[in-house]
Amino acid sequence: MSPDGGDPGRERLVEVLDSLPAAVVLFHDGAVVYANPAAAALLGAEIAAGAPLDALGSPELADAVRETAETGRALGIDVARAGRQLAVRTAATAGGEVALTLSDLTELRRVEALRRDFVTNASHELKTPVAGIQALAESLELAMQRSPDRAASMVTRLQVEAQRLSQLVRDLLDLTRLEDVDATGVAQERWQRVDLAEVAAVQMERLAAYAEGLGVTLVSEIDAPAVVVGNPSDLRVVVANLVENAIQYNRPGGEVRVTLSRSDAGVVLEVADTGVGIPEPDRQRIFERFYRVDKARSRLAGGTGLGLSIVRHAVEAHGGQITVDSAVGEGSIFRVTLPVASDR
Ligand SMILES: Nc1ncnc2c1ncn2[C@@H]1O[C@H](COP(=O)(O)OP(=O)(O)OP(=O)(O)O)[C@@H](O)[C@H]1O
Ligand SMILES: [Mg+2]
């Protein structure tokens, strides 16, 4: 089947092939006789009628076409070409041509790899508190008989580990749910008007003792309501995680300043700290799940590196944005912008 020749049946077929999302290339006598636009987009414009097999830029692809031309047998192979993962099929046509169809699996493979990493990382993080609980439970049995004092302190540590485990599971569930919201844009039916000023006040109150324990002063610069529309518990998680981080990665005598204001883009929540700061290369990565700048410090504080990725997904699911400014040794400012309620 060639695109020229004036046969109306063929013209119709070419029209169909032209509109296919899958890449299709036809070969005859070792040269391209037709490539649809999807093939040109995937393989490059040089894959057009008249191009030799070598123009495919992949010996594996060229060999597959040759083999099908010689044997008439259809082949299915996976090929890496120019940084992309391609699933390739060849088939001999009745007219003595070879049809090559290609689909781009790069994105699919990338998502699969991300999923695998996620499961590996999550399992790894779950192992630590589980091992802790197991060890404590075993020693507790002995301690109960021999030393009631030690037993009591072990029960406390058991509770801490169990809490860490349940927080981790909650974080994983939040993250999975919010990633789905990102993908599908659903779950807006239960959104309500939420005053961020109130959310911030409640969270700062809740974290006051934690901050005091670390010698960090909480300062609120919130004077007016700032109403957005969204999921109240997700917005609470956003504020809580940012303020928690600002306290946790601070220094004794340091300060956390929470500010709410309005800009053209909407409501702006700023959480500024006087802490350790975030080096420039890490600033791009802290929103990735499980990413921690200082693993030892974060782990000591019970952190798993999920907080900011939950925050980012929650903010984006609300049509907002999050940015960070930081100077190492001086502090960081996290800035969240959310559309105001009346804008929606
Ligand atoms: N205000 C901050 N100042 C300095 N570094 C920060 C700040 N906030 C976050 N980071 C860095 O970014 C990393 C990721 O933060 P994130 O909140 O996602 O995880 P985490 O605090 O380690 O654990 P958790 O899941 O318990 O929140 C932290 O480990 C820390 O290294
Ligand atoms: Mg955190």
Short mmCIF file of N, CA and C in Angstrom, two decimals, residues 2-4 16 81 83 92-93 95 107 120 130-131 141 166 192 198 211 224 226 243 254 268 284 296 298 302 319 343:
data_model
loop_
_atom_site.label_atom_id
_atom_site.label_comp_id
_atom_site.label_asym_id
_atom_site.label_seq_id
_atom_site.Cartn_x
_atom_site.Cartn_y
_atom_site.Cartn_z
N SER A 2 0.78 2.03 -1.05
CA SER A 2 1.51 3.29 -1.09
C SER A 2 0.51 4.42 -1.04
N PRO A 3 0.93 5.56 -0.51
CA PRO A 3 -0.01 6.67 -0.39
C PRO A 3 -0.38 7.27 -1.74
N ASP A 4 0.49 7.10 -2.73
CA ASP A 4 0.15 7.70 -4.04
C ASP A 4 -0.54 6.65 -4.92
N VAL A 16 -6.88 7.56 7.28
CA VAL A 16 -7.07 6.92 8.59
C VAL A 16 -5.73 6.83 9.33
N ARG A 81 15.44 4.16 22.18
CA ARG A 81 15.94 4.99 21.09
C ARG A 81 15.87 6.45 21.52
N GLY A 83 16.75 8.03 24.08
CA GLY A 83 16.26 8.28 25.44
C GLY A 83 14.81 7.90 25.67
N ALA A 92 4.17 -8.11 8.14
CA ALA A 92 4.25 -8.07 6.68
C ALA A 92 2.86 -7.82 6.13
N THR A 93 2.74 -6.93 5.13
CA THR A 93 1.43 -6.69 4.52
C THR A 93 1.30 -7.55 3.27
N GLY A 95 0.81 -6.63 0.38
CA GLY A 95 1.48 -6.01 -0.77
C GLY A 95 3.00 -6.12 -0.72
N GLU A 107 6.85 7.35 29.42
CA GLU A 107 6.14 7.91 30.57
C GLU A 107 5.62 6.79 31.48
N THR A 120 9.26 0.73 47.80
CA THR A 120 10.51 0.40 48.48
C THR A 120 10.78 1.36 49.64
N VAL A 130 8.51 -0.46 63.24
CA VAL A 130 8.04 -1.83 63.52
C VAL A 130 9.12 -2.62 64.27
N ALA A 131 10.38 -2.48 63.81
CA ALA A 131 11.47 -3.17 64.50
C ALA A 131 11.61 -2.65 65.93
N GLU A 141 8.79 -7.81 78.31
CA GLU A 141 8.39 -9.04 78.97
C GLU A 141 9.36 -9.36 80.12
N SER A 166 1.89 5.16 63.34
CA SER A 166 0.54 5.52 62.88
C SER A 166 0.58 6.85 62.14
N GLN A 192 -15.29 23.42 51.61
CA GLN A 192 -16.02 24.43 52.39
C GLN A 192 -15.22 25.72 52.40
N GLU A 198 -7.92 31.46 61.08
CA GLU A 198 -8.32 30.62 62.19
C GLU A 198 -7.47 29.34 62.24
N ALA A 211 7.38 24.37 70.40
CA ALA A 211 8.31 25.45 70.08
C ALA A 211 9.07 25.88 71.34
N ALA A 224 -6.46 39.77 59.96
CA ALA A 224 -7.79 39.74 59.34
C ALA A 224 -8.09 38.33 58.86
N ALA A 226 -8.89 35.37 56.33
CA ALA A 226 -8.47 35.15 54.95
C ALA A 226 -9.15 33.86 54.49
N VAL A 243 4.60 24.98 59.74
CA VAL A 243 4.99 25.56 61.03
C VAL A 243 5.86 24.56 61.80
N GLY A 254 15.71 31.00 68.33
CA GLY A 254 15.21 31.39 67.01
C GLY A 254 13.75 31.76 67.02
N VAL A 268 -2.00 34.93 50.68
CA VAL A 268 -0.61 34.50 50.80
C VAL A 268 -0.30 34.16 52.25
N GLN A 284 15.19 22.41 45.31
CA GLN A 284 14.34 21.84 44.25
C GLN A 284 13.72 20.53 44.72
N ALA A 296 19.99 12.48 59.21
CA ALA A 296 20.18 12.15 60.62
C ALA A 296 19.32 13.05 61.50
N SER A 298 16.70 14.90 60.66
CA SER A 298 15.27 14.74 60.42
C SER A 298 14.75 13.46 61.08
N GLY A 302 11.98 12.29 64.15
CA GLY A 302 10.86 11.45 63.75
C GLY A 302 10.36 11.73 62.35
N GLY A 319 -5.58 24.56 43.75
CA GLY A 319 -5.33 25.57 42.73
C GLY A 319 -4.29 26.60 43.16
N ASP A 343 -13.02 34.61 44.59
CA ASP A 343 -12.53 34.49 43.21
C ASP A 343 -13.09 33.28 42.49
#
